[in-house]
Short mmCIF file of C-alpha atoms and ligand atoms in Angstrom, two decimals:
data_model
loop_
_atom_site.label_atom_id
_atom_site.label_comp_id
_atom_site.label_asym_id
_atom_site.label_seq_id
_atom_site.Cartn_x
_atom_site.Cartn_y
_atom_site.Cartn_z
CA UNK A 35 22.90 7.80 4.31
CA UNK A 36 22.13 11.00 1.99
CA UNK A 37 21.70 10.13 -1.28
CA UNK A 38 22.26 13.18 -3.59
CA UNK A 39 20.29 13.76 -6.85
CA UNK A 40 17.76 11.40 -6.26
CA UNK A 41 14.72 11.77 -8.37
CA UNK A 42 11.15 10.87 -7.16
CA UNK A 43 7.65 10.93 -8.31
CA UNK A 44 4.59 10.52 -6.30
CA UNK A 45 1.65 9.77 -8.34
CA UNK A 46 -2.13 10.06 -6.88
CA UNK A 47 -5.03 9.36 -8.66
CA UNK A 48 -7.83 12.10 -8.64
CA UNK A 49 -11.27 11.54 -6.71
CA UNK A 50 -10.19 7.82 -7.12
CA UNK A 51 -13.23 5.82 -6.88
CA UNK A 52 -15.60 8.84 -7.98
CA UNK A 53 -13.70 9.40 -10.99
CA UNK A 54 -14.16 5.75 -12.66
CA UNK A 55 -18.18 6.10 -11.54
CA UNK A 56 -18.44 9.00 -13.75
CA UNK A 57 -16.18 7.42 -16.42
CA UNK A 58 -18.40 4.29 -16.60
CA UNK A 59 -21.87 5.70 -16.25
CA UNK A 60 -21.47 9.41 -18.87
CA UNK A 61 -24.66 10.47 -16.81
CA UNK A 62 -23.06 10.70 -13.49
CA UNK A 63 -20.10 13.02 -15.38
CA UNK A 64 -20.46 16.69 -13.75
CA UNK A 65 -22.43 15.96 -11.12
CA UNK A 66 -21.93 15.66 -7.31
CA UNK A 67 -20.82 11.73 -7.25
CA UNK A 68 -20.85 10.31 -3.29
CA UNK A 69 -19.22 6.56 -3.18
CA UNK A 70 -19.44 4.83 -0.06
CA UNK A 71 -22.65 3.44 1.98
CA UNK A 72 -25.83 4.42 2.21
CA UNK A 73 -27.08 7.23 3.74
CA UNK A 74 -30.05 5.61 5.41
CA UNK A 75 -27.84 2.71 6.73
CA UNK A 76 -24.77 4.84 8.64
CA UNK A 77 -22.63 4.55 6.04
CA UNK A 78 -19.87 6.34 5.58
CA UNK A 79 -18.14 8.67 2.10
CA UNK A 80 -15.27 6.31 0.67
CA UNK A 81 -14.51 9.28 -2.11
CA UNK A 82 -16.81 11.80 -4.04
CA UNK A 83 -16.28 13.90 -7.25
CA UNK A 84 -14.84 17.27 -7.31
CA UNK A 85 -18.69 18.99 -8.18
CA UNK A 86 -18.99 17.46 -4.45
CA UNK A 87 -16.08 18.78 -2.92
CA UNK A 88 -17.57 22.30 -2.78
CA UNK A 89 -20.64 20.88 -0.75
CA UNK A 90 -17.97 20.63 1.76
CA UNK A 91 -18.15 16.56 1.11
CA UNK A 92 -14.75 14.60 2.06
CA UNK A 93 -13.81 11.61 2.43
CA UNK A 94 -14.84 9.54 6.25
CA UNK A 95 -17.94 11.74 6.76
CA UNK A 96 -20.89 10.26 7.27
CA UNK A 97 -23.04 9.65 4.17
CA UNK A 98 -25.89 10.93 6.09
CA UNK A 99 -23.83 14.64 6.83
CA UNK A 100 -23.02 14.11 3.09
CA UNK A 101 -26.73 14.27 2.21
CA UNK A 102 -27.44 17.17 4.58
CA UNK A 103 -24.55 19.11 2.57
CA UNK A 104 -26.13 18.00 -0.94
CA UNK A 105 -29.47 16.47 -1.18
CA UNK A 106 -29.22 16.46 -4.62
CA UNK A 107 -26.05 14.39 -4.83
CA UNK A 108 -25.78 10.44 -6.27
CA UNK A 109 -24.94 8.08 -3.88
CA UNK A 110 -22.74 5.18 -5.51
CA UNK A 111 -21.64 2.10 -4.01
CA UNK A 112 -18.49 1.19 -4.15
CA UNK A 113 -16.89 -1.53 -7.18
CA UNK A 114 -14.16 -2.61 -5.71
CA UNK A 115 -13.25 -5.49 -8.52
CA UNK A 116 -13.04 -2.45 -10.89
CA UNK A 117 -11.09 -0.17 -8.76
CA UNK A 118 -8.64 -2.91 -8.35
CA UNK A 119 -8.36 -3.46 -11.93
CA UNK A 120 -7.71 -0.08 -12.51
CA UNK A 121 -5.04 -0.08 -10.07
CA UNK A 122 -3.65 -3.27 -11.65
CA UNK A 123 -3.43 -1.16 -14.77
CA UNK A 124 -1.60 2.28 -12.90
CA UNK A 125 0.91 -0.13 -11.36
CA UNK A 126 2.11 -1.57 -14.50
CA UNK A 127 2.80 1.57 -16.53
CA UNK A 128 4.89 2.75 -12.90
CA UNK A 129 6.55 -1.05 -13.81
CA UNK A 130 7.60 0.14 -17.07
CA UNK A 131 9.24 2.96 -16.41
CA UNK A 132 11.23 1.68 -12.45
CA UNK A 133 11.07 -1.59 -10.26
CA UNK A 134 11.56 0.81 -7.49
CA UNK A 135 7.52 0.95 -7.22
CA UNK A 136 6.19 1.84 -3.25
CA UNK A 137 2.04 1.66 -3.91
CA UNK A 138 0.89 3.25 -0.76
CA UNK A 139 -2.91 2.19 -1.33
CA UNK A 140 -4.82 1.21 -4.65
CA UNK A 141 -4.40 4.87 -6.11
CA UNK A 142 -0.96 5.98 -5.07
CA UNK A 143 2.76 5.51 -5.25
CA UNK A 144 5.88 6.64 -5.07
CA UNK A 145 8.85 5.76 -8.05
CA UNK A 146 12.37 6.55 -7.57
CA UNK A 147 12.89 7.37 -11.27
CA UNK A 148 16.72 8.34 -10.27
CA UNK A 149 17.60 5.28 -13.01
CA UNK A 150 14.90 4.40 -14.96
CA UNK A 151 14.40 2.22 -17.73
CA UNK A 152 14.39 4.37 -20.51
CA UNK A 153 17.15 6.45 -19.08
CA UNK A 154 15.10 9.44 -19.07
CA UNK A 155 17.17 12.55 -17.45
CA UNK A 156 13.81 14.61 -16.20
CA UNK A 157 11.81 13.24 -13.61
CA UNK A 158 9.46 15.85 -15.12
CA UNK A 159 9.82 14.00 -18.52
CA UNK A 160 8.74 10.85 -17.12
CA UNK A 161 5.80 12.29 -15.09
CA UNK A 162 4.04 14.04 -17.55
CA UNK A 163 4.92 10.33 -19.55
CA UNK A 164 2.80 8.56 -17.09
CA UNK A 165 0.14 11.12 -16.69
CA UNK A 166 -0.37 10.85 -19.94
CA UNK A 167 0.04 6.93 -20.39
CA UNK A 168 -2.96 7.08 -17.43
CA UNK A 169 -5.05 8.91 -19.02
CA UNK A 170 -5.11 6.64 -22.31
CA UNK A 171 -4.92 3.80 -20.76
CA UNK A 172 -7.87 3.97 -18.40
CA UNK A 173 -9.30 7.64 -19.03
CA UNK A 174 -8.47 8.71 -15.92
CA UNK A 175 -6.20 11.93 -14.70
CA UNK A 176 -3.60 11.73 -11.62
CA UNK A 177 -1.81 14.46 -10.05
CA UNK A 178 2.08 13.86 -9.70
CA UNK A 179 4.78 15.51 -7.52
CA UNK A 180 8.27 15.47 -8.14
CA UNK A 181 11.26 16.32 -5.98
CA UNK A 182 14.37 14.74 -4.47
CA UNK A 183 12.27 13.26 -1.20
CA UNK A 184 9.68 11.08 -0.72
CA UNK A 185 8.48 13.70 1.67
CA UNK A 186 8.35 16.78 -0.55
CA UNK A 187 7.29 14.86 -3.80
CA UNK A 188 3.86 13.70 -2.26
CA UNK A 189 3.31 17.35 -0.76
CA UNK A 190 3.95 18.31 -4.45
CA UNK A 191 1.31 16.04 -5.95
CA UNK A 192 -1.35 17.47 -3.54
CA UNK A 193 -0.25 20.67 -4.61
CA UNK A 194 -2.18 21.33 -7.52
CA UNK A 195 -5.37 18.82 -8.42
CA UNK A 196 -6.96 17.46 -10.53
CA UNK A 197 -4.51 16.74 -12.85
CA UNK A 198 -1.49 18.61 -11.69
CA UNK A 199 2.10 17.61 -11.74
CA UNK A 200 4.09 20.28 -8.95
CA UNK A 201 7.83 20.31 -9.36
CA UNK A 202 9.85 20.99 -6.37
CA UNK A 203 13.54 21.48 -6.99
CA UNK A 204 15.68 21.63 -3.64
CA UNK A 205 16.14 25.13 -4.62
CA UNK A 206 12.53 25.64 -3.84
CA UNK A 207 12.21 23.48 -1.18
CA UNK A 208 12.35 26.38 1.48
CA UNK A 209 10.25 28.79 0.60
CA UNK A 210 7.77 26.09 -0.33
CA UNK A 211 7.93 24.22 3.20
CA UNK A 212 8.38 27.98 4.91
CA UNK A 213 4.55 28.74 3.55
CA UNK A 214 2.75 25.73 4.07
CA UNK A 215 0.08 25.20 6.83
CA UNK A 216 1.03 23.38 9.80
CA UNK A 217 -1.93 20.45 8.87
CA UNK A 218 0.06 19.74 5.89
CA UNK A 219 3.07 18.18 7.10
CA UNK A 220 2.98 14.41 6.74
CA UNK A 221 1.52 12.74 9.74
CA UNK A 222 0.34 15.62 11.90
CA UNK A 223 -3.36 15.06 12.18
CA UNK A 224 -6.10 17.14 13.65
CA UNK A 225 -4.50 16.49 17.70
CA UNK A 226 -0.59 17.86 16.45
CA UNK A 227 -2.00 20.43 14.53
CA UNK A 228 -4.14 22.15 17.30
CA UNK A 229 -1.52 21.89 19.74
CA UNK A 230 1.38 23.56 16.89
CA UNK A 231 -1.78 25.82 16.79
CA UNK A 232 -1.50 26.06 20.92
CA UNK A 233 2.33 27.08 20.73
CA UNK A 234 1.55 29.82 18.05
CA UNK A 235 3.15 27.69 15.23
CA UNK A 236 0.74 28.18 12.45
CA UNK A 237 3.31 27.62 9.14
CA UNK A 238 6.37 25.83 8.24
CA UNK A 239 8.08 29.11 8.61
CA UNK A 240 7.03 28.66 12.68
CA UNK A 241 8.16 25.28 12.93
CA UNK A 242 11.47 25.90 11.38
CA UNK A 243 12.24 28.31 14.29
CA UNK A 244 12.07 26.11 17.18
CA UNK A 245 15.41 24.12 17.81
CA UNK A 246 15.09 20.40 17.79
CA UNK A 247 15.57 19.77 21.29
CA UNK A 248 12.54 22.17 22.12
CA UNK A 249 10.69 19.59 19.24
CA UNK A 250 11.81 16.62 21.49
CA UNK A 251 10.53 18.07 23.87
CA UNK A 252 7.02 18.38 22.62
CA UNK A 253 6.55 16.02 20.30
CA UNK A 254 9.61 12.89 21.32
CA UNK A 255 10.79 11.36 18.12
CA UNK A 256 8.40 13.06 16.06
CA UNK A 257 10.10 16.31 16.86
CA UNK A 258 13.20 15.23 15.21
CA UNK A 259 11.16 14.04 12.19
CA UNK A 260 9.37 17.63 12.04
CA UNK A 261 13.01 19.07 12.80
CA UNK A 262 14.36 17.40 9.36
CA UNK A 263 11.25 17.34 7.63
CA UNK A 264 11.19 21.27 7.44
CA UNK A 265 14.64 21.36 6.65
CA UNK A 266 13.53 19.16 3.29
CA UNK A 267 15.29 15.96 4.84
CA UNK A 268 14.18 13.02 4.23
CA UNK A 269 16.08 10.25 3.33
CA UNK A 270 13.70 7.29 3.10
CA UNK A 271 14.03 4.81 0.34
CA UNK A 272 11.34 3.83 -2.33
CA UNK A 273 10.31 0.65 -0.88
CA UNK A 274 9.11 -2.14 -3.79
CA UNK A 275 6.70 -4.30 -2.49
CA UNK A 276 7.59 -7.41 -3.66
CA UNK A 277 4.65 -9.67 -4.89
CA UNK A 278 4.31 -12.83 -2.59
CA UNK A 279 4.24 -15.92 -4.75
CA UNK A 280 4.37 -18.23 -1.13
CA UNK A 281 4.91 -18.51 2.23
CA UNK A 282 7.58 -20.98 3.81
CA UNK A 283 9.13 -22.57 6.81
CA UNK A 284 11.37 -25.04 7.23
CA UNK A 285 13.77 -26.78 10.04
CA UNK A 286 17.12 -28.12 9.47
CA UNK A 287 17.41 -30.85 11.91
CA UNK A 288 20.03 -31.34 14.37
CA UNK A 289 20.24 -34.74 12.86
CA UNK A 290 19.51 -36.55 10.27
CA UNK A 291 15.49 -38.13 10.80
CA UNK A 292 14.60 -41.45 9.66
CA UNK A 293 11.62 -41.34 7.77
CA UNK A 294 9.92 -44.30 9.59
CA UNK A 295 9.50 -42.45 12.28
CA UNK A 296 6.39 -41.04 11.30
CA UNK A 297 5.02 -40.00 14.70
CA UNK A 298 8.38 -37.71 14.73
CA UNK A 299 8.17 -36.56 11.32
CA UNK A 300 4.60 -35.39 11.37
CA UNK A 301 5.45 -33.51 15.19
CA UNK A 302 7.48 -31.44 13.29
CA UNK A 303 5.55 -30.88 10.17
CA UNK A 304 2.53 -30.45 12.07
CA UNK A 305 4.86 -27.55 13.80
CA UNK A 306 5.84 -25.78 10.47
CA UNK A 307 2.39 -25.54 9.29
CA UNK A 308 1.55 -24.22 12.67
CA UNK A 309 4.07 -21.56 11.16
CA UNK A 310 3.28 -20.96 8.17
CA UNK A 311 -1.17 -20.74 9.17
CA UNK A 312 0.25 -17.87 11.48
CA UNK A 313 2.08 -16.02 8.68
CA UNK A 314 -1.35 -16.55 6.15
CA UNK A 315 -3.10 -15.10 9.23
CA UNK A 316 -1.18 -11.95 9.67
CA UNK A 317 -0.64 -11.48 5.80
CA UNK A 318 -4.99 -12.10 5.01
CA UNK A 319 -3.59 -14.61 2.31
CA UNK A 320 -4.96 -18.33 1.51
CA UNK A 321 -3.24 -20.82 -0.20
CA UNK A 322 -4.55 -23.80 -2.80
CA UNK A 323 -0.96 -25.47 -3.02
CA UNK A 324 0.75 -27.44 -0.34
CA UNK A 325 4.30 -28.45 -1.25
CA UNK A 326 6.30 -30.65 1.05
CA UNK A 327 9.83 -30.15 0.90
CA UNK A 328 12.62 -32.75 2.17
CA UNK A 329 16.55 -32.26 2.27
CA UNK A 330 17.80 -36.24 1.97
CA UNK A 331 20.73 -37.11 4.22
CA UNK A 332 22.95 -36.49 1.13
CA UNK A 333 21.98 -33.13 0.46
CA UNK A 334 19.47 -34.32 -2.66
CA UNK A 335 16.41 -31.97 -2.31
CA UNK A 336 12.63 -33.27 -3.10
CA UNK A 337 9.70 -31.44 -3.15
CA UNK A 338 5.90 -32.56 -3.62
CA UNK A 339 3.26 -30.85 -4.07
CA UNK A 340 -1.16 -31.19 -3.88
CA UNK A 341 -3.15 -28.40 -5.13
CA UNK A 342 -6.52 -28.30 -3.44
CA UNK A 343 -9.82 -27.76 -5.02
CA UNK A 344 -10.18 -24.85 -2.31
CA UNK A 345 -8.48 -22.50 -1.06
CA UNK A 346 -7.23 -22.83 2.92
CA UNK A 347 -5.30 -21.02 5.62
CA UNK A 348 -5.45 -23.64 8.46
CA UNK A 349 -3.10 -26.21 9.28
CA UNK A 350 -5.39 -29.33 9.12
CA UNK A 351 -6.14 -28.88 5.37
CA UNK A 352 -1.97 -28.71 4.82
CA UNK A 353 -1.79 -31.86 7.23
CA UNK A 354 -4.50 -33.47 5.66
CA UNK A 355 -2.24 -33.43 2.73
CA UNK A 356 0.93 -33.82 3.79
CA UNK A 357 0.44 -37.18 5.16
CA UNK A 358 -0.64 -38.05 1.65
CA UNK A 359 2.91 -36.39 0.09
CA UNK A 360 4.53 -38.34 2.87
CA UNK A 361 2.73 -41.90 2.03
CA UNK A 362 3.92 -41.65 -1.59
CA UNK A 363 7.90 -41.10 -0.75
CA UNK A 364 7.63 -44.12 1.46
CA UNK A 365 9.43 -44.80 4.67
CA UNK A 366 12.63 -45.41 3.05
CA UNK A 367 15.56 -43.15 3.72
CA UNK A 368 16.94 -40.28 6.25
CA UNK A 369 15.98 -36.57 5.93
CA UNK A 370 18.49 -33.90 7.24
CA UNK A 371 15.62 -31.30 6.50
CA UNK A 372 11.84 -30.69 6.95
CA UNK A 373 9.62 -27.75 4.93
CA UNK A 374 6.46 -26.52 4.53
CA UNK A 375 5.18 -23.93 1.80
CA UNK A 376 2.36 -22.84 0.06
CA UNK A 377 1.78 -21.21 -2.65
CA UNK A 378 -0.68 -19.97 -5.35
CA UNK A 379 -1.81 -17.25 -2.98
CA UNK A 380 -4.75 -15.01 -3.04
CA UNK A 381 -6.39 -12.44 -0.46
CA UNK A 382 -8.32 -13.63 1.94
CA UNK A 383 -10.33 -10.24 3.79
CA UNK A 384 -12.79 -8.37 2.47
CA UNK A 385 -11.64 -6.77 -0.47
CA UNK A 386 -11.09 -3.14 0.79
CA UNK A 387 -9.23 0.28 0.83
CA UNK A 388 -5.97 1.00 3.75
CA UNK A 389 -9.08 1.91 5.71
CA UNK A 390 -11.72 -0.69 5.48
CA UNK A 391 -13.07 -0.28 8.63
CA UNK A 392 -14.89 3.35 7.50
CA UNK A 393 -17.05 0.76 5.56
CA UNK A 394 -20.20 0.07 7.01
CA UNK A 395 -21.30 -2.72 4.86
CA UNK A 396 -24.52 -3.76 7.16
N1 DCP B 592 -10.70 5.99 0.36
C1 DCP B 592 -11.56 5.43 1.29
N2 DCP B 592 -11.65 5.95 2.55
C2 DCP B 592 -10.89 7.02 2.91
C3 DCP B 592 -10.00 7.58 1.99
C4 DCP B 592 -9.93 7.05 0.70
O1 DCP B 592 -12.24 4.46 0.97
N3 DCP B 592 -10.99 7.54 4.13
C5 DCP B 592 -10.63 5.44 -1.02
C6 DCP B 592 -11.52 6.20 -1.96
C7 DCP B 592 -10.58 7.02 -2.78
C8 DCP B 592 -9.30 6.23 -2.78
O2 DCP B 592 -9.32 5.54 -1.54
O3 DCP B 592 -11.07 7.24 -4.10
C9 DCP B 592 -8.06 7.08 -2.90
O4 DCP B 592 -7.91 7.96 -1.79
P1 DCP B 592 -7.40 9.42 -1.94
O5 DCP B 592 -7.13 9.92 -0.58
O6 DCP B 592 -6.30 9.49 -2.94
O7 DCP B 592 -8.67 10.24 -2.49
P2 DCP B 592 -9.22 10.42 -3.94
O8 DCP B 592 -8.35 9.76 -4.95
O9 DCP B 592 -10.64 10.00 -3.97
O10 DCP B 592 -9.20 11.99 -4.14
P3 DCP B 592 -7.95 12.95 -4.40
O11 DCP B 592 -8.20 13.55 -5.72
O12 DCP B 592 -8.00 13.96 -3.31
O13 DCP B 592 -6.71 12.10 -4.35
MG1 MG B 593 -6.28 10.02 -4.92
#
């Protein structure tokens, strides 16, 4: 569904990781700043300050290429309690301003400012706002985009960094997708752009000239997505991610369970926390509360609950506890429903970036 005069803002902080380095230690500030692994021990460049950037340093490259480019360059590790503080701190003042908040990794996001809480009219307005809230805040500068897509605002805030904020009104939407390099366009990596580069399509300009079936073709259903994308269509919503407080699953029964049978009863809560370890598994969280919920025969809802000294993910330690919930509501009475949830949730993985797997942390 189009949705006309929408206003969004995609923020990005500059040389993320880098930047709060040289903000902490004053003696790393205008120098060539590499943070990521060692260059003795295959590591690889998480981030590294702009002075680095014209060594030819980027992000992914092996530390040891890194040094090649710039002996003379200081190799950081990575803090990533403090970068996820500083994050914390980005997210909020996005918070105050729209709940429609998409982070898109520690440093980025998109708002859809269209309503915002101070009913500000100018997207603008409220960009240069946050920059500027950013900067005292934490000391740190972002670059922003703003348009009317998700698409065109995060093209915008790449535009022009550090510490740019790119405007692009839909009136200058063409010309500014006609002139951009093929590489550019969201999700066309180094394979896509060499073969655009095979087929003589260098610029937007190129792409816009090939009909969509002919981008079908070529690409399947990213060739429609290039098709639109050119055009300045894109009508993808701001997504919130909501913050999970637990994970839950429950069975109503076909009918109503006696308590006192046990060996029934725990068959099926042993099944729901089967459930809900999967879900923990896929989501990296682990729980420290277990909270047994039962639906009496008469609609009357209970819920107990045991917090464990540590946190857990698999089944047995819910079990373990459950049984104990179970013993202290006694055998009495029939239950038309079973649940399991947990809750007071925290990460589980290594605490990393969208790509944790450039780390080499051996
Ligand atoms: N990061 C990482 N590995 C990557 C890319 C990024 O560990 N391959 C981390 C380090 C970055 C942070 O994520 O500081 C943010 O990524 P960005 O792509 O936004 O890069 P920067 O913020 O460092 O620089 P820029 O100014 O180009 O945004
Ligand atoms: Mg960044």
């Amino acid at each position: 569904m189009p949705h006309p005069g929408r206003k969004i803002i995609h923020i990005d902080m500059d040389a993320f990781y880098a930047s709060i380095e040289q903000r902490d230690r004053p003696e790393l500030r205008g120098k060539p700043v590499i943070v990521g692994g060692d260059p003795n021990r295959r590591g690889v460049v998480a981030t590294c300050s702009y002075e680095a950037r014209r060594f030819g340093i980027h992000s992914a490259m092996p530390s040891r290429t890194a040094f090649k480019r710039c002996p003379h360059a200081i190799f950081v590790p990575p803090r990533f309690e403090v970068y996820r503080a500083v994050s914390t701190q980005i997210m909020q003042i996005f918070h105050d301003y729209t709940e429609l908040v998409e982070p898109l990794s520690l440093d980025e996001a998109f708002l859809d400012v269209t309503h915002n809480k101070f009913n500000i009219p100018s997207a603008t307005h409220v960009a240069r706002e946050i920059k500027q809230r950013i900067y005292e805040r934490t000391q740190l500068t972002a670059s922003a985009g703003v348009s009317y897509n998700k698409f065109i605002a995060k093209l915008a805030s790449d535009y022009k960094k550090p510490d740019g904020l790119t405007v692009i009104t839909p009136q200058q939407a063409s010309r500014f997708l006609e002139s951009l390099p093929i590489q550019k366009f969201f999700g066309i990596g180094r394979v896509t752009a060499s073969r655009f580069q095979e087929y003589g399509i260098h610029t937007g300009a190129d792409l816009k000239s090939l009909s969509e079936e002919r981008l079908r073709e070529l690409f399947q259903e990213r060739g429609s997505m290039f098709y639109h994308y050119v055009r300045g269509e894109d009508e993808r919503s701001v997504e919130p991610i909501r913050v999970r407080k637990s994970v839950g699953k429950e069975t109503t029964l076909a009918e109503d369970l006696a308590l006192s049978e046990h060996a029934e009863v725990i068959r099926i809560l042993t099944d729901l926390a089967e459930k809900v370890e999967r879900r923990l598994v896929e989501l990296d969280l682990q729980a420290k509360t277990v909270v047994l919920k039962l639906r009496w025969s008469d609609f009357q809802l209970m819920t107990r609950r045991a917090t464990l000294p540590q946190a857990f993910q698999a089944k047995e330690a819910m079990l373990h506890h459950i049984q104990d919930l179970l013993d202290q509501v006694g055998p009495q009475g029939h239950v038309r429903l079973l649940g399991v949830t947990v809750s007071q949730l925290e990460k589980r993985g290594t605490p990393a970036h969208h790509t944790p797997t450039l780390w080499d942390l051996a």
